Coordinates of C-alpha atoms and ligand atoms in Angstrom, one line a residue:
M1 CA 103.7 107.6 141.7
T2 CA 104.4 103.8 141.9
Q3 CA 107.9 102.5 141.2
S4 CA 107.0 101.3 137.7
Q5 CA 105.4 104.6 136.6
T6 CA 107.3 107.1 134.5
Q7 CA 106.6 110.7 133.7
R8 CA 108.2 110.3 130.2
F9 CA 107.2 108.6 127.0
S10 CA 109.9 106.2 125.8
F11 CA 110.3 103.1 123.6
S12 CA 112.8 100.3 124.3
L13 CA 113.6 97.7 121.7
E14 CA 114.1 94.4 123.6
A15 CA 114.6 91.8 120.8
T16 CA 114.7 91.5 117.1
D17 CA 114.2 88.4 114.9
G18 CA 114.8 89.2 111.3
K19 CA 112.8 92.4 110.7
A20 CA 110.4 91.6 113.5
R21 CA 110.9 93.5 116.8
S22 CA 109.6 93.1 120.3
G23 CA 109.8 95.8 123.0
R24 CA 107.8 98.1 125.3
I25 CA 106.6 101.6 125.2
S26 CA 106.6 103.3 128.6
T27 CA 104.0 106.0 129.3
P28 CA 102.9 107.7 132.5
R29 CA 99.7 105.6 132.3
G30 CA 101.4 102.3 131.9
E31 CA 103.5 100.2 129.6
I32 CA 102.6 98.9 126.1
R33 CA 104.1 95.6 125.1
T34 CA 105.0 95.5 121.4
P35 CA 104.1 94.2 118.9
A36 CA 100.8 95.5 120.2
F37 CA 97.2 95.3 118.9
M38 CA 95.0 98.2 119.9
P39 CA 91.3 97.7 120.2
V40 CA 89.1 100.5 118.8
G41 CA 86.9 102.5 121.1
T42 CA 85.2 104.8 118.6
A43 CA 82.7 106.7 120.7
A44 CA 84.4 106.3 124.1
T45 CA 83.6 102.6 124.3
V46 CA 84.9 99.4 122.8
K47 CA 81.5 98.3 121.6
A48 CA 79.8 95.5 123.6
M49 CA 82.7 95.4 126.1
M50 CA 83.2 96.8 129.6
P51 CA 86.6 98.4 130.0
E52 CA 87.5 95.8 132.6
S53 CA 86.8 93.1 130.0
V54 CA 89.0 94.9 127.4
A55 CA 91.8 94.9 130.0
A56 CA 91.2 91.2 130.7
T57 CA 91.8 90.4 127.1
G58 CA 95.4 91.7 127.5
A59 CA 95.0 95.0 125.8
D60 CA 97.6 97.6 127.1
I61 CA 96.1 100.5 125.1
L62 CA 93.0 101.4 123.2
L63 CA 92.0 103.8 120.5
G64 CA 89.8 106.9 120.8
N65 CA 88.5 109.0 118.0
T66 CA 88.8 112.7 117.5
Y67 CA 86.1 112.8 114.8
H68 CA 83.3 111.0 116.7
L69 CA 84.0 112.6 120.0
M70 CA 84.3 116.2 118.7
L71 CA 80.8 115.8 117.3
R72 CA 79.3 114.0 120.3
P73 CA 79.6 114.7 123.2
T74 CA 82.3 117.3 122.2
A75 CA 85.9 117.4 123.4
E76 CA 85.1 120.4 125.6
R77 CA 82.5 118.5 127.5
I78 CA 84.8 115.5 128.0
A79 CA 87.6 117.8 129.2
A80 CA 85.1 119.4 131.7
L81 CA 84.3 116.0 133.0
G82 CA 87.9 115.1 133.6
G83 CA 89.1 113.8 130.3
L84 CA 88.5 110.7 128.2
H85 CA 90.2 108.2 130.6
K86 CA 87.9 109.2 133.5
F87 CA 84.9 109.6 131.2
M88 CA 85.2 106.0 129.9
N89 CA 86.8 104.4 133.0
W90 CA 90.0 103.3 131.2
D91 CA 93.1 104.3 133.1
K92 CA 95.7 102.7 130.7
P93 CA 97.1 104.5 127.7
I94 CA 94.8 105.9 124.9
L95 CA 95.9 106.7 121.4
T96 CA 93.6 109.0 119.4
D97 CA 93.5 109.3 115.7
S98 CA 93.6 112.9 114.3
G99 CA 90.2 112.7 112.6
G100 CA 91.0 113.4 109.0
F101 CA 90.6 109.8 107.9
Q102 CA 87.2 109.5 109.5
V103 CA 86.0 112.8 108.1
M104 CA 86.8 111.6 104.6
S105 CA 85.1 108.3 105.2
L106 CA 82.1 109.4 107.3
A107 CA 81.2 113.1 107.0
G108 CA 79.1 114.8 104.4
L109 CA 79.8 118.0 102.4
R110 CA 83.6 117.9 102.8
K111 CA 85.6 120.9 101.7
L112 CA 89.4 120.4 101.7
S113 CA 91.8 123.4 101.7
E114 CA 95.3 124.2 102.8
E115 CA 93.8 125.3 106.2
G116 CA 92.1 121.9 106.8
V117 CA 88.7 120.2 106.2
R118 CA 85.3 121.8 106.6
F119 CA 82.5 119.2 106.8
A120 CA 78.9 118.4 108.0
S121 CA 78.5 116.1 110.9
H122 CA 77.1 112.6 110.0
V123 CA 75.2 112.8 113.3
D124 CA 73.1 116.0 112.9
G125 CA 74.5 117.8 109.8
S126 CA 76.0 120.6 111.8
K127 CA 79.0 122.4 110.3
H128 CA 82.6 121.7 111.6
M129 CA 86.2 122.3 110.7
L130 CA 89.3 120.2 111.4
S131 CA 92.8 121.5 111.0
P132 CA 96.2 120.5 112.4
E133 CA 95.7 123.1 115.1
R134 CA 92.1 122.1 116.0
S135 CA 92.9 118.4 115.9
M136 CA 95.8 119.0 118.4
E137 CA 93.5 121.0 120.6
I138 CA 90.8 118.3 120.6
Q139 CA 93.3 115.5 121.3
K140 CA 94.7 117.6 124.2
L141 CA 91.2 118.2 125.6
L142 CA 90.5 114.5 125.4
G143 CA 93.8 113.9 127.3
S144 CA 95.1 111.1 125.0
D145 CA 98.6 109.8 125.7
I146 CA 99.5 109.3 122.0
V147 CA 98.4 112.0 119.6
M148 CA 98.3 111.5 115.8
A149 CA 99.3 114.3 113.5
F150 CA 96.5 115.6 111.3
D151 CA 96.9 114.1 107.9
E152 CA 95.0 113.4 104.6
C153 CA 94.7 109.8 103.5
P154 CA 94.0 109.8 99.7
A155 CA 91.1 107.7 98.6
L156 CA 91.8 105.1 96.0
P157 CA 91.9 105.1 93.0
A158 CA 94.4 107.9 92.9
T159 CA 97.0 108.9 90.3
E160 CA 100.6 109.1 91.5
A161 CA 100.4 112.9 91.0
E162 CA 97.3 113.1 93.3
V163 CA 99.1 110.9 95.9
A164 CA 102.1 113.2 95.7
K165 CA 100.0 116.3 96.1
S166 CA 98.1 114.8 99.0
M167 CA 101.3 113.6 100.7
Q168 CA 102.9 117.0 100.4
L169 CA 99.9 118.6 102.0
S170 CA 100.0 116.0 104.8
M171 CA 103.7 116.9 105.4
R172 CA 102.9 120.6 105.7
W173 CA 100.1 119.6 108.1
A174 CA 102.6 117.4 110.0
Q175 CA 104.8 120.4 110.7
R176 CA 101.7 122.4 111.8
S177 CA 100.7 119.5 114.1
R178 CA 104.2 119.5 115.6
D179 CA 104.1 123.3 116.1
A180 CA 100.6 123.2 117.7
F181 CA 101.3 120.2 119.9
G182 CA 104.0 122.0 121.8
D183 CA 106.1 120.5 124.6
R184 CA 104.0 118.0 126.5
P185 CA 106.2 115.7 128.6
G186 CA 104.6 112.2 129.0
H187 CA 102.5 112.7 125.9
A188 CA 103.6 111.6 122.5
L189 CA 103.0 112.9 119.0
F190 CA 103.2 110.5 116.1
G191 CA 103.8 111.5 112.5
I192 CA 102.1 109.6 109.7
Q193 CA 103.9 108.6 106.5
Q194 CA 101.9 108.9 103.3
G195 CA 102.9 108.3 99.7
G196 CA 100.5 105.5 98.6
V197 CA 102.3 102.5 97.0
T198 CA 105.1 104.6 95.4
Q199 CA 108.5 104.0 97.0
D200 CA 109.9 107.4 96.1
L201 CA 106.9 109.2 97.6
R202 CA 107.1 107.1 100.7
A203 CA 110.9 108.0 101.0
Q204 CA 110.1 111.8 100.6
S205 CA 107.4 111.5 103.2
A206 CA 109.7 109.7 105.7
E207 CA 112.4 112.2 105.1
A208 CA 110.0 115.1 105.8
L209 CA 108.7 113.5 109.0
R210 CA 112.2 112.7 110.3
A211 CA 113.2 116.3 109.8
I212 CA 110.3 117.4 112.0
E213 CA 111.0 114.7 114.6
F214 CA 108.2 112.7 116.2
D215 CA 108.0 110.3 119.2
G216 CA 106.7 107.6 116.9
Y217 CA 105.9 107.1 113.2
A218 CA 102.8 105.6 111.6
V219 CA 102.6 104.1 108.1
G220 CA 99.4 105.6 106.8
G221 CA 97.6 105.4 103.5
L222 CA 97.3 101.6 103.5
A223 CA 94.5 99.2 104.2
V224 CA 92.4 101.4 101.9
G225 CA 91.5 98.7 99.3
E226 CA 95.0 98.1 97.8
G227 CA 94.9 94.4 98.8
Q228 CA 97.3 92.4 101.0
E229 CA 99.9 91.8 98.3
A230 CA 100.3 95.5 97.5
M231 CA 100.2 96.4 101.2
F232 CA 103.0 93.9 102.0
G233 CA 104.9 95.3 99.0
V234 CA 105.0 98.7 100.6
L235 CA 105.8 97.2 104.0
D236 CA 108.8 95.5 102.5
Y237 CA 110.5 98.9 102.4
A238 CA 108.5 101.6 104.2
P239 CA 109.2 100.7 107.9
D240 CA 112.9 100.7 107.2
M241 CA 112.6 104.4 106.1
L242 CA 111.5 105.3 109.6
P243 CA 113.8 105.8 112.7
V244 CA 114.7 102.3 113.9
Q245 CA 114.5 103.3 117.6
K246 CA 111.0 104.8 117.5
P247 CA 107.7 102.8 117.4
R248 CA 106.2 102.1 114.0
Y249 CA 102.3 102.0 113.8
L250 CA 100.5 100.6 110.9
M251 CA 97.1 102.2 110.8
G252 CA 93.8 100.2 110.3
V253 CA 95.3 96.7 110.1
G254 CA 93.8 94.1 110.0
K255 CA 93.0 90.4 109.6
P256 CA 95.2 88.0 111.6
D257 CA 97.3 87.1 108.6
D258 CA 97.7 90.9 107.8
I259 CA 98.9 91.5 111.3
V260 CA 101.5 88.6 111.2
G261 CA 102.8 89.8 107.9
A262 CA 103.1 93.4 109.2
V263 CA 105.0 92.3 112.4
K264 CA 107.3 90.2 110.2
R265 CA 108.1 93.4 108.2
G266 CA 109.0 95.5 111.3
I267 CA 105.6 97.0 112.5
D268 CA 105.2 97.5 116.3
M269 CA 101.6 98.7 116.7
M270 CA 98.3 98.2 114.8
D271 CA 94.6 99.0 115.3
C272 CA 91.5 97.6 113.5
V273 CA 87.8 97.5 114.1
L274 CA 87.7 93.9 112.7
P275 CA 87.6 91.9 116.0
S276 CA 84.9 94.0 117.6
R277 CA 82.9 94.6 114.4
S278 CA 83.1 90.9 113.6
G279 CA 82.0 90.0 117.1
R280 CA 78.8 91.9 116.6
T281 CA 78.1 90.2 113.3
A282 CA 78.6 86.6 114.4
Q283 CA 82.0 86.2 112.8
G284 CA 84.4 84.4 115.1
W285 CA 88.2 84.6 114.5
T286 CA 90.3 81.7 115.6
R287 CA 93.7 80.2 115.2
R288 CA 92.2 78.0 112.4
G289 CA 90.5 80.8 110.5
Q290 CA 87.1 82.5 110.5
V291 CA 83.8 81.0 111.6
N292 CA 80.3 82.2 110.9
L293 CA 78.2 81.4 114.0
R294 CA 74.9 82.1 112.1
N295 CA 75.6 79.0 110.0
A296 CA 73.1 76.2 110.7
R297 CA 75.9 73.7 111.1
H298 CA 76.4 75.0 114.6
Q299 CA 72.9 74.6 115.9
D300 CA 73.5 71.2 117.7
D301 CA 77.2 71.6 118.3
P302 CA 78.0 71.4 122.1
R303 CA 81.7 72.2 121.6
P304 CA 83.1 75.7 122.3
L305 CA 84.1 77.9 119.4
D306 CA 87.8 77.0 120.1
A307 CA 88.5 74.2 122.6
D308 CA 92.1 75.6 123.0
C309 CA 90.9 79.1 123.8
T310 CA 90.9 80.3 127.4
C311 CA 88.4 83.2 127.0
P312 CA 85.1 83.3 129.0
C313 CA 83.1 82.6 125.8
C314 CA 85.0 79.4 125.0
A315 CA 85.2 78.3 128.7
K316 CA 81.5 78.2 129.3
Y317 CA 79.4 78.5 126.1
S318 CA 78.7 76.2 123.2
R319 CA 78.6 76.9 119.5
A320 CA 74.9 75.9 119.7
Y321 CA 74.3 78.6 122.2
L322 CA 76.2 81.3 120.2
H323 CA 74.2 80.2 117.1
H324 CA 71.0 80.5 119.0
V325 CA 71.6 84.0 120.6
F326 CA 72.8 85.4 117.2
R327 CA 69.7 84.0 115.5
A328 CA 67.5 85.4 118.3
K329 CA 69.4 88.8 118.0
E330 CA 70.2 88.6 121.8
M331 CA 72.9 91.1 123.0
I332 CA 74.9 88.5 124.7
G333 CA 76.0 87.1 121.3
G334 CA 77.9 90.2 120.5
M335 CA 79.3 90.5 124.0
L336 CA 80.6 86.9 124.1
L337 CA 82.0 86.9 120.6
T338 CA 83.6 90.3 120.8
W339 CA 85.3 89.2 124.0
H340 CA 86.5 86.0 122.2
N341 CA 87.8 87.9 119.1
L342 CA 89.7 90.5 121.2
H343 CA 91.1 87.8 123.4
Y344 CA 92.3 85.8 120.3
F345 CA 93.9 88.9 118.7
Q346 CA 95.8 89.6 122.0
E347 CA 96.8 85.9 122.1
L348 CA 98.2 86.3 118.6
M349 CA 100.3 89.3 119.7
A350 CA 101.5 87.5 122.8
G351 CA 102.6 84.5 120.7
M352 CA 104.5 86.8 118.4
R353 CA 106.2 88.7 121.2
A354 CA 107.3 85.5 122.8
A355 CA 108.5 84.1 119.5
I356 CA 110.5 87.2 118.7
A357 CA 112.0 87.3 122.2
S358 CA 113.2 83.6 121.8
G359 CA 114.3 84.0 118.2
T360 CA 111.8 81.5 116.8
F361 CA 109.5 83.9 114.8
D362 CA 110.0 82.0 111.6
T363 CA 108.9 78.7 113.2
W364 CA 106.0 80.4 114.9
E365 CA 104.9 82.0 111.6
A366 CA 105.1 78.8 109.7
A367 CA 102.9 77.1 112.2
F368 CA 100.5 80.0 112.2
Q369 CA 100.1 80.0 108.4
I370 CA 99.4 76.3 108.3
E371 CA 96.8 76.3 111.1
F372 CA 95.1 79.6 110.0
A373 CA 94.7 78.4 106.4
S374 CA 93.5 74.9 107.5
G375 CA 89.9 76.1 107.9
D376 CA 89.0 73.0 109.8
I377 CA 87.1 74.9 112.6
Ligands
PK2_413 C1 91.0 100.5 107.9 N1 92.1 101.0 107.1 C2 92.7 102.2 107.5 N2 92.4 102.9 108.6 C3 93.2 104.0 108.5 C4 93.2 105.0 109.4 C5 92.4 105.0 110.7 C6 93.0 104.1 111.7 N3 92.0 103.7 112.7 C7 91.6 104.7 113.6 C8 90.3 104.4 114.4 C9 89.1 104.1 113.4 C10 87.9 103.8 114.2 C11 87.5 104.9 115.2 C12 88.7 105.2 116.1 C13 90.0 105.5 115.3 C14 94.1 106.1 109.1 N4 94.2 107.2 110.0 C15 95.0 108.2 109.6 N5 95.0 109.3 110.4 N6 95.7 108.2 108.5 C16 95.7 107.2 107.6 O1 96.5 107.2 106.6 C17 94.9 106.1 107.9 C18 94.8 104.9 107.1 C19 94.0 103.9 107.4 N7 93.6 102.8 106.7
ZN414 ZN1 87.6 82.1 123.0

């Protein structure tokens, strides 16, 4: 074991600036600098990227997915092959979601009960079941470092009564997740706060989770179509309901301006498919906003996407080239632009970590907002 490695999971807060925090999560597989953006590796790959390239963008951790991997190639097969880290050649930390959210958004024939969710695979229609116990078992077989409790994220629109009922089910599932997870030093279990956009339900959920005790706490149930204003409205109070000395993970967020607003309100970790999905659909994200490389305006432009960006795409390739390869449906387009987008998202996090550490977050944020809204890219 090298000097820097630890057998335990721990979070140290290093600086705060207003509600924004910077710190680091120590795990046996390495450290995670916070605030952190976690790229999504749905089917044991961050699409269009080699793992070495994902590491080169500055990512300290990536996401795996219980739902996809239990269906194909199955968690048992990945375990037999040495676990998800070995399987996908990523030796840094992996966080896996618990699967419930993906079941509700992807699977067919879903039947929800107190026990869990029965569903038909979107891959081949085969029948499956997820419960707190089965989700814990799958995440253990995968070998993920940070395990998410099995929860239910209510689909919008939902009445307050439906949100309350769903949140209470998720809290019972949180207890069952905790009980099934057991005592696994070096591995973390995160609880997920639910409660929609209702402050009192959010408070009840936070109280229930604190009583169970988790290694970290996620703010769930957001980024489901409520819009940025409503999401920020919840983030104005929800993170403060969670233990201050534990990591706070906002699930499924988001666009650069969503991310900045969440960090400003006390969030430490986020994940989103946006940078990788956009990279495959010719959408470039930059400090001055979003660029559609399929637009004809780029076809003769010799400049890089962002002259100030140090990624391999901006170092060597022109907008004209990116425009051409996307029009020609060449794979290198998705490879280059995904790399750029992930690099930019990591640069955004590094900028915020430095600003928080030096107490200049407000100045940094003001400059970000002006540049990001400028659109002159
Ligand atoms: C996009 N918006 C959003 N995502 C949410 C997610 C998923 C977060 N991303 C996980 C990755 C997705 C791609 C495959 C790999 C895992 C949520 N997950 C859970 N468990 N609970 C939520 O309330 C919950 C809420 C979410 N809202
Ligand atoms: Zn770039």
